[in-house]
Amino acid sequence: MDIIGSSVHRIESVEKVTGEARYTHDIKMEGMLYARILTSPYPHAKILSIDTSRAKELPGVFAVLTGEEIPYKVGLYMVDKPVLAQGKARYQGEPVAAVAAVTEEIAREAVKLIRVEYEPVQPVFDPVEALKPDAPLVHEKLGEYSYVKGVFFPEPGTNVASHIKIRKGNVFEGFAKADRIIENDFYLPQVNHVPLETHSSIARWGKNGEIEIWTSAQSPFAVRNLLSVSLGISPAKIRVHVPYVGGGFGGKAGIHLEPLVACLSKAADNRPVKIVATREEEFNTLPVRQGLKAHIKTGVTKEGRIVAEEINYYWDAGSYADYGVNIGRAGAYAGAGPYDIDNVSIDSYTIYTNHVFGTAYRGFGHLEVLWAIERQMDIAAHELGMDPYDFRMKNLLRPGSITITGEKINENTGSVIKCLEAAAKEIGWGKPKTEEELEEEKNTGRVRGKGLAVLHKAPAMPTNTGCAAILKFNDDGTINLLVSGVDYGQGTYTTLAMVAAEQMKMPVEKIKVVYDNDTDMMPYDWQTVASRFTFMGGNAVIRAADDLINQMKDVASRVLRAPKEELEIGNERIYIKHNPDEYLTYRQVALGYTYPNGNAIGGPLIGRGMYIAQGLTNLDPKTGQGLPAIDWTYGAHGVEIEIDTNTGDIRVLKIVSAFDVGKVLNKELCEEQVVGGVLQGLGAAICEQYLYRDGVLLTRTFTDYKVPTSMDVPDEIFPIFIETPQLDGPFGARGVAEHPMISVPSAIGNAVYNATGVNIYEVPMTPEKVYFALKNRA
Amino acid sequence: MKDIILKVNGRKYNLRIDESMTLLKVLREELELTGTKEGCGEGECGACTVLMDGKAVNSCLVLACEAEGHDITTIEGLADGELLSDIQEAFIEHQAFQCGFCTPGMIMTIKGFLDENPNPTEDEIEEAIAGNLCRCTGYKPIVAAVKDLVERRGNDGYNR
Amino acid sequence: MAALEYIKPTDSIEAYNILKNNPGAKVIAGGTDLMVMMRNESIKPECIVDIKGIEATHILRFDENGLYIGASCTANEVMNFGPVKEYYPGLYDALKGLATYQVRNRATVVGNLCNASPAADTAPVLLAMGAYLDIQGPAVWQKPLLEFFTGVKKNSLSQGEFVQGLTVPRPEPGEKSIYYKKGRIKGADLSIVGVAGVFSRKGKLRIGLGSVYTTPVLVVADDLLDKDDLKDRLVERVLNSINPITDTRASREYRIDMTRYYTFKVAEDLMREASI
């Protein structure tokens, strides 16, 4: 393998450094109108009346819509989200009415002319409070919603959008065997994805009833499918384009502003309508990562074996759980971490509140539950007087282990043990501080500590998730590769070009991955989420290449008068194995072979390949047993930090991140995924959080919501890759897009304890939080 | 409405604009120079950075009227045809971008900064780009690209 | 939509007259605060008066009277002006930590003061150094910075008046200044607290504070210099002079503790430096 494993620059590099890459933000169309929305100032309020008459009269206004006029609901797993609030608003920031006008300024003025009469009703903000029998209901008609049955379990008449149960062994018997029981609560607030390009969509609803959309989305086919279901229109009448996308991180999975602009277009004489979310709307109106309250009870023997674990996860889904229910599910089946525990009981509740609603966010469910689990593991080790490394090593999954959903781990599943070993070694785990270092700490008030944390994640997706790829020859023997997953910078298109080039035995420069994503032109792919695109797209591309090679050999065997089995490819030639001088070039067969006399055979060759998830099952509703995971990527972080005890500031000196990726396909891009993901994890660890006052979001600008800047990076980020081949992965690879940010908070939290002896139970570990934790210790 | 003459990337444009329009809006909507991005509109993210008389500024915080009489350079003005500037080349060499949305602003900040401080320390580089938020790269490849570029310029005195 | 007028006078009196006669007019210099306020419609000016056309606002000078900073001088221009780092290190620190590099290329020092945010980074050190403003009214008159701040985002300018520049007195030989800012992250952030100090053995100890009161605060402690427990008494006096709030950036309690820590640190660092 020459290409696989090397470092190939992103194929779209020049477009991106010159500003030529066109994003949805940049698109302007003939006759285009601009949309603005009116949002609810209340977290929970009945909408008594909406008067749009003055807005409609403003010159330049083409359409004004309210929820009453477009009674559609959308949702990926739980169809609970109206396009515009209907009857009541469920969060402050929820769209209540929308305007399309000839300029953005007129649309904004028109929005101000809309009068809404609200009647505030009792809100609920805390997911645990929301479980109480007398809690206000966020969705009174939960029982009438459609959702993916057999996978999610809503409890009508309550705020529970879904309740997932995992039962393995018998926790009562397990706790009976325990020498110690450790019980703790952990918390994570909501956070934002912060793509630099805010959500943006353009739609034109044609007079022929067909809808065309251009959108900053991760998944063109999911947009098409969900819009089709919501509006009751055949997907064949919907065409979705996805140009360059300025960051997604899960926040642009599923469907967002597309239905709104589509409806506005229909109401506005079928003119194209564009909306660009302001940064404030990105924070306050578009979805977030869910918050989590966790309660964990762990039983351990004095030898350090975990014998029982009982967990309750309370997800703050916010006002809608259309995607959120699957986070509660993923957080459940992965909810005990990569550990071998005989007796486990997990209850994961996705709970409606009157906060901004949740959605997928890079590694969804996992960063959250692993904050709780990996802190809990350290605390358990300390209570036993054991080294947290040794404690983990006694309990981690290994070949022969059975996961909490009943899956058997084998030699090729990947090794979390190897990841932890590598991370611990590189960070210098267990190396005591020297006398000088201790003296220095005393003098400066800056103390150092190290922390470890492990992680795992599998793609969280439906059992029948599919992906297809097409390879088309061009005249000169170069190839266009068509896939409809979206490359929003992670580099999958480049990697897929490498996969195609490797399989086709030709230079990667001769594979063009087509960037104009278009559901009318491209083969199907479910969604670009869950670290699944390289795995599934890679497999589809390999199959497409094999299909193409087979067709090339068909033609060549006739021309060369040799059996297909005796043909081989290489160097852009199809040749006879034992007589390589007898060959055809790719170019000769690309569009059909022509004999010297003019006869032609073959034809323009197109390879097609598809891949569908293999062997996945729904989970048993009562026990959660089944196969949810197509592949598990394991990892571990080792981190060294310095805490200024005077201020509570955390400085990350070094973070080592090891992942069992199966096979590194593109070294440079794989490392970049790690570096970028680690910093995003660091943001969740030390500075990012949603803050509300009485349900009104306070952190809705970059002034109030801080993300890490170039000055906040760790001194060193050190990626390590373990390669235990995934037998059904492309060249043995697994996904690693989300994993780098998972468990970064827990590793840092563990390092805080290591440095100071103080346990932190809530992120973000802001200077203030760390400072008072230290101060209150005394 | 006001008539102004704006000089962008060496070209002069006669424009009739609303006085409340920002430089960013005029660049993107009137001149269709969409390489300059809007990430927040409040001077916090740096995606809209352009050069004004060689100095990096947030074009969302400048009224187009204020820009009259000044030389504006946007990302579109950096490459000479297909010949990229050395900063752009360094960005490719180090793959200092992922989604690419912050990249034009990032490059313009670095252009302005290096023209002012050709020999920065790593801390100074990190400080200079702290007003350009990037959510993808973790900044490390960007800083590496600038450090490498500074070294190369120092070695062959080359500055394009 | 109310139309906006943009005027760029070249003469101070002309600017004053325009402002005087247009209650809806606002001065723009750097515009880095004004543009944000206009965007979120917390202000809706009818007219923008760009004072960058006035030559006098571009003066940046250091002489026997001290440092003169014209109203159009940007944070980066001032920071990179040679004498600033040498004679006004506290101001240099404050400018270095002010917003971002791009913002500093537009934002002006005078604008930072006129915006009158309690968190204005340059205010604590300029208060501690005894800066005074040149105010353009019917004529130019001078006002101590200390009397300028009247509340959160409120200054004492009368209708039509604008600040043409400010003077920071020349430091005494051996005078030291310093500024520490505590934010939530290391990158650009508004301060949780900002503490500036000015010290000279000849009898000057001044502490300027940001983000701990409705206005930037000056604490004069010249009288403490000969006391044995100077630092403790200084901290006590400082804490008695502040009344911080809890907001999204920090709690009142954290602000108090950080004020204590940084005041102590400022005093310690200044005296250590002065003794070298």
PDB file of C-alpha atoms in Angstrom, chain A residues 555-708:
ATOM      1  CA  VAL A 555     -13.366  -5.249 -21.867  1.00  0.00           C
ATOM      2  CA  ALA A 556      -9.683  -6.040 -21.566  1.00  0.00           C
ATOM      3  CA  SER A 557     -10.202  -9.781 -21.608  1.00  0.00           C
ATOM      4  CA  ARG A 558     -11.908  -9.482 -24.959  1.00  0.00           C
ATOM      5  CA  VAL A 559      -9.325  -7.157 -26.436  1.00  0.00           C
ATOM      6  CA  LEU A 560      -6.341  -8.996 -25.006  1.00  0.00           C
ATOM      7  CA  ARG A 561      -8.015 -12.363 -25.613  1.00  0.00           C
ATOM      8  CA  ALA A 562      -7.194 -13.528 -22.099  1.00  0.00           C
ATOM      9  CA  PRO A 563      -9.419 -14.905 -19.341  1.00  0.00           C
ATOM     10  CA  LYS A 564     -10.422 -12.308 -16.759  1.00  0.00           C
ATOM     11  CA  GLU A 565      -8.769 -14.292 -13.990  1.00  0.00           C
ATOM     12  CA  GLU A 566      -5.428 -13.808 -15.695  1.00  0.00           C
ATOM     13  CA  LEU A 567      -5.725 -10.049 -15.777  1.00  0.00           C
ATOM     14  CA  GLU A 568      -4.238  -7.719 -13.243  1.00  0.00           C
ATOM     15  CA  ILE A 569      -4.275  -3.958 -12.835  1.00  0.00           C
ATOM     16  CA  GLY A 570      -1.512  -1.536 -11.920  1.00  0.00           C
ATOM     17  CA  ASN A 571       0.131   1.585 -13.228  1.00  0.00           C
ATOM     18  CA  GLU A 572      -3.142   2.591 -14.834  1.00  0.00           C
ATOM     19  CA  ARG A 573      -3.030  -0.478 -17.005  1.00  0.00           C
ATOM     20  CA  ILE A 574      -4.965  -3.713 -17.255  1.00  0.00           C
ATOM     21  CA  TYR A 575      -2.372  -6.334 -18.175  1.00  0.00           C
ATOM     22  CA  ILE A 576      -1.913 -10.066 -18.457  1.00  0.00           C
ATOM     23  CA  LYS A 577      -0.273 -11.257 -15.241  1.00  0.00           C
ATOM     24  CA  HIS A 578       2.316 -13.465 -16.895  1.00  0.00           C
ATOM     25  CA  ASN A 579       2.894 -11.101 -19.799  1.00  0.00           C
ATOM     26  CA  PRO A 580       2.708  -7.520 -18.522  1.00  0.00           C
ATOM     27  CA  ASP A 581       3.625  -6.125 -21.936  1.00  0.00           C
ATOM     28  CA  GLU A 582       0.175  -7.136 -23.110  1.00  0.00           C
ATOM     29  CA  TYR A 583      -2.020  -4.414 -21.676  1.00  0.00           C
ATOM     30  CA  LEU A 584      -4.653  -1.768 -22.168  1.00  0.00           C
ATOM     31  CA  THR A 585      -4.455   1.587 -20.422  1.00  0.00           C
ATOM     32  CA  TYR A 586      -7.313   2.853 -18.288  1.00  0.00           C
ATOM     33  CA  ARG A 587      -7.743   5.571 -20.825  1.00  0.00           C
ATOM     34  CA  GLN A 588      -8.339   3.016 -23.575  1.00  0.00           C
ATOM     35  CA  VAL A 589     -11.270   1.443 -21.741  1.00  0.00           C
ATOM     36  CA  ALA A 590     -12.623   4.529 -19.959  1.00  0.00           C
ATOM     37  CA  LEU A 591     -15.356   5.434 -22.437  1.00  0.00           C
ATOM     38  CA  GLY A 592     -15.276   2.227 -24.479  1.00  0.00           C
ATOM     39  CA  TYR A 593     -12.485   0.483 -26.365  1.00  0.00           C
ATOM     40  CA  THR A 594     -12.128   1.225 -30.075  1.00  0.00           C
ATOM     41  CA  TYR A 595     -10.411  -1.262 -32.371  1.00  0.00           C
ATOM     42  CA  PRO A 596      -8.180   0.005 -35.152  1.00  0.00           C
ATOM     43  CA  ASN A 597     -10.923  -0.660 -37.681  1.00  0.00           C
ATOM     44  CA  GLY A 598     -13.374   1.488 -35.809  1.00  0.00           C
ATOM     45  CA  ASN A 599     -15.358  -1.215 -34.031  1.00  0.00           C
ATOM     46  CA  ALA A 600     -16.027  -0.369 -30.430  1.00  0.00           C
ATOM     47  CA  ILE A 601     -16.920  -2.374 -27.319  1.00  0.00           C
ATOM     48  CA  GLY A 602     -17.580  -1.685 -23.665  1.00  0.00           C
ATOM     49  CA  GLY A 603     -18.833   1.840 -23.223  1.00  0.00           C
ATOM     50  CA  PRO A 604     -18.465   4.595 -20.640  1.00  0.00           C
ATOM     51  CA  LEU A 605     -17.650   2.669 -17.492  1.00  0.00           C
ATOM     52  CA  ILE A 606     -19.286   3.397 -14.155  1.00  0.00           C
ATOM     53  CA  GLY A 607     -18.486   1.510 -10.990  1.00  0.00           C
ATOM     54  CA  ARG A 608     -21.021   1.401  -8.232  1.00  0.00           C
ATOM     55  CA  GLY A 609     -20.643   0.211  -4.693  1.00  0.00           C
ATOM     56  CA  MET A 610     -22.841   0.145  -1.677  1.00  0.00           C
ATOM     57  CA  TYR A 611     -22.536  -0.695   1.944  1.00  0.00           C
ATOM     58  CA  ILE A 612     -25.133  -1.209   4.597  1.00  0.00           C
ATOM     59  CA  ALA A 613     -24.549  -1.706   8.299  1.00  0.00           C
ATOM     60  CA  GLN A 614     -24.135  -5.392   9.036  1.00  0.00           C
ATOM     61  CA  GLY A 615     -25.759  -7.339  11.820  1.00  0.00           C
ATOM     62  CA  LEU A 616     -27.042  -4.463  13.947  1.00  0.00           C
ATOM     63  CA  THR A 617     -30.160  -5.091  15.997  1.00  0.00           C
ATOM     64  CA  ASN A 618     -32.597  -2.979  17.915  1.00  0.00           C
ATOM     65  CA  LEU A 619     -32.023  -3.264  21.646  1.00  0.00           C
ATOM     66  CA  ASP A 620     -34.370  -5.251  23.807  1.00  0.00           C
ATOM     67  CA  PRO A 621     -36.810  -2.746  25.358  1.00  0.00           C
ATOM     68  CA  LYS A 622     -36.516  -4.263  28.826  1.00  0.00           C
ATOM     69  CA  THR A 623     -32.841  -5.170  29.004  1.00  0.00           C
ATOM     70  CA  GLY A 624     -31.095  -3.229  26.267  1.00  0.00           C
ATOM     71  CA  GLN A 625     -29.463  -6.407  25.018  1.00  0.00           C
ATOM     72  CA  GLY A 626     -28.542  -6.498  21.334  1.00  0.00           C
ATOM     73  CA  LEU A 627     -25.908  -5.240  18.902  1.00  0.00           C
ATOM     74  CA  PRO A 628     -25.884  -1.442  18.592  1.00  0.00           C
ATOM     75  CA  ALA A 629     -22.330  -1.019  17.304  1.00  0.00           C
ATOM     76  CA  ILE A 630     -20.878  -1.515  13.861  1.00  0.00           C
ATOM     77  CA  ASP A 631     -17.387  -0.820  15.216  1.00  0.00           C
ATOM     78  CA  TRP A 632     -15.997   0.498  18.496  1.00  0.00           C
ATOM     79  CA  THR A 633     -13.150   2.956  18.458  1.00  0.00           C
ATOM     80  CA  TYR A 634     -11.337   2.963  21.761  1.00  0.00           C
ATOM     81  CA  GLY A 635      -9.056   5.627  23.109  1.00  0.00           C
ATOM     82  CA  ALA A 636      -7.331   7.097  26.112  1.00  0.00           C
ATOM     83  CA  HIS A 637      -5.983  10.475  27.114  1.00  0.00           C
ATOM     84  CA  GLY A 638      -3.117  11.246  29.440  1.00  0.00           C
ATOM     85  CA  VAL A 639      -2.826  14.840  30.491  1.00  0.00           C
ATOM     86  CA  GLU A 640      -0.493  16.964  32.568  1.00  0.00           C
ATOM     87  CA  ILE A 641      -1.780  20.268  33.898  1.00  0.00           C
ATOM     88  CA  GLU A 642      -0.636  23.096  36.074  1.00  0.00           C
ATOM     89  CA  ILE A 643      -3.121  24.808  38.392  1.00  0.00           C
ATOM     90  CA  ASP A 644      -2.542  28.276  39.714  1.00  0.00           C
ATOM     91  CA  THR A 645      -4.008  27.833  43.177  1.00  0.00           C
ATOM     92  CA  ASN A 646      -4.154  31.620  43.608  1.00  0.00           C
ATOM     93  CA  THR A 647      -6.674  32.006  40.798  1.00  0.00           C
ATOM     94  CA  GLY A 648      -7.904  28.524  39.877  1.00  0.00           C
ATOM     95  CA  ASP A 649      -6.517  28.762  36.340  1.00  0.00           C
ATOM     96  CA  ILE A 650      -5.754  25.486  34.607  1.00  0.00           C
ATOM     97  CA  ARG A 651      -2.962  25.347  32.065  1.00  0.00           C
ATOM     98  CA  VAL A 652      -2.648  22.159  30.040  1.00  0.00           C
ATOM     99  CA  LEU A 653       1.020  21.380  29.581  1.00  0.00           C
ATOM    100  CA  LYS A 654       0.587  18.270  27.541  1.00  0.00           C
ATOM    101  CA  ILE A 655      -2.151  15.978  26.406  1.00  0.00           C
ATOM    102  CA  VAL A 656      -1.471  12.586  24.905  1.00  0.00           C
ATOM    103  CA  SER A 657      -4.331  11.026  23.007  1.00  0.00           C
ATOM    104  CA  ALA A 658      -4.201   7.430  21.838  1.00  0.00           C
ATOM    105  CA  PHE A 659      -6.841   5.806  19.646  1.00  0.00           C
ATOM    106  CA  ASP A 660      -7.163   2.365  18.178  1.00  0.00           C
ATOM    107  CA  VAL A 661      -8.139   3.464  14.686  1.00  0.00           C
ATOM    108  CA  GLY A 662      -7.581   0.060  13.102  1.00  0.00           C
ATOM    109  CA  LYS A 663      -5.574   1.562  10.296  1.00  0.00           C
ATOM    110  CA  VAL A 664      -4.412   5.108   9.698  1.00  0.00           C
ATOM    111  CA  LEU A 665      -5.604   6.003   6.200  1.00  0.00           C
ATOM    112  CA  ASN A 666      -4.289   9.578   5.977  1.00  0.00           C
ATOM    113  CA  LYS A 667      -1.744  10.286   8.659  1.00  0.00           C
ATOM    114  CA  GLU A 668      -1.792  14.063   8.545  1.00  0.00           C
ATOM    115  CA  LEU A 669      -5.558  14.385   8.516  1.00  0.00           C
ATOM    116  CA  CYS A 670      -5.947  11.748  11.200  1.00  0.00           C
ATOM    117  CA  GLU A 671      -3.589  13.694  13.475  1.00  0.00           C
ATOM    118  CA  GLU A 672      -5.461  16.903  12.704  1.00  0.00           C
ATOM    119  CA  GLN A 673      -8.727  15.311  13.784  1.00  0.00           C
ATOM    120  CA  VAL A 674      -7.110  14.573  17.111  1.00  0.00           C
ATOM    121  CA  VAL A 675      -5.636  18.036  17.638  1.00  0.00           C
ATOM    122  CA  GLY A 676      -8.852  19.834  16.720  1.00  0.00           C
ATOM    123  CA  GLY A 677     -11.047  17.469  18.711  1.00  0.00           C
ATOM    124  CA  VAL A 678      -8.891  17.698  21.797  1.00  0.00           C
ATOM    125  CA  LEU A 679      -9.200  21.473  21.826  1.00  0.00           C
ATOM    126  CA  GLN A 680     -12.957  21.247  21.412  1.00  0.00           C
ATOM    127  CA  GLY A 681     -12.977  18.863  24.366  1.00  0.00           C
ATOM    128  CA  LEU A 682     -10.864  21.313  26.304  1.00  0.00           C
ATOM    129  CA  GLY A 683     -13.461  24.005  25.685  1.00  0.00           C
ATOM    130  CA  ALA A 684     -16.141  21.764  27.196  1.00  0.00           C
ATOM    131  CA  ALA A 685     -13.756  21.050  30.057  1.00  0.00           C
ATOM    132  CA  ILE A 686     -12.726  24.516  31.112  1.00  0.00           C
ATOM    133  CA  CYS A 687     -14.814  27.327  29.686  1.00  0.00           C
ATOM    134  CA  GLU A 688     -17.965  26.511  27.726  1.00  0.00           C
ATOM    135  CA  GLN A 689     -21.422  26.514  29.270  1.00  0.00           C
ATOM    136  CA  TYR A 690     -24.961  27.736  28.772  1.00  0.00           C
ATOM    137  CA  LEU A 691     -26.166  29.985  31.573  1.00  0.00           C
ATOM    138  CA  TYR A 692     -29.806  30.940  31.980  1.00  0.00           C
ATOM    139  CA  ARG A 693     -31.683  33.291  34.238  1.00  0.00           C
ATOM    140  CA  ASP A 694     -35.308  32.201  34.668  1.00  0.00           C
ATOM    141  CA  GLY A 695     -35.080  30.309  31.427  1.00  0.00           C
ATOM    142  CA  VAL A 696     -33.674  33.243  29.462  1.00  0.00           C
ATOM    143  CA  LEU A 697     -30.323  32.467  27.902  1.00  0.00           C
ATOM    144  CA  LEU A 698     -27.539  34.751  29.111  1.00  0.00           C
ATOM    145  CA  THR A 699     -24.681  33.300  27.064  1.00  0.00           C
ATOM    146  CA  ARG A 700     -25.797  34.185  23.563  1.00  0.00           C
ATOM    147  CA  THR A 701     -22.835  36.055  22.130  1.00  0.00           C
ATOM    148  CA  PHE A 702     -19.124  35.362  21.952  1.00  0.00           C
ATOM    149  CA  THR A 703     -18.716  37.994  24.654  1.00  0.00           C
ATOM    150  CA  ASP A 704     -20.545  35.780  27.119  1.00  0.00           C
ATOM    151  CA  TYR A 705     -19.934  32.324  25.696  1.00  0.00           C
ATOM    152  CA  LYS A 706     -16.196  31.755  25.525  1.00  0.00           C
ATOM    153  CA  VAL A 707     -14.567  29.182  23.268  1.00  0.00           C
ATOM    154  CA  PRO A 708     -10.848  28.409  23.343  1.00  0.00           C
TER     155      PRO A 708
END
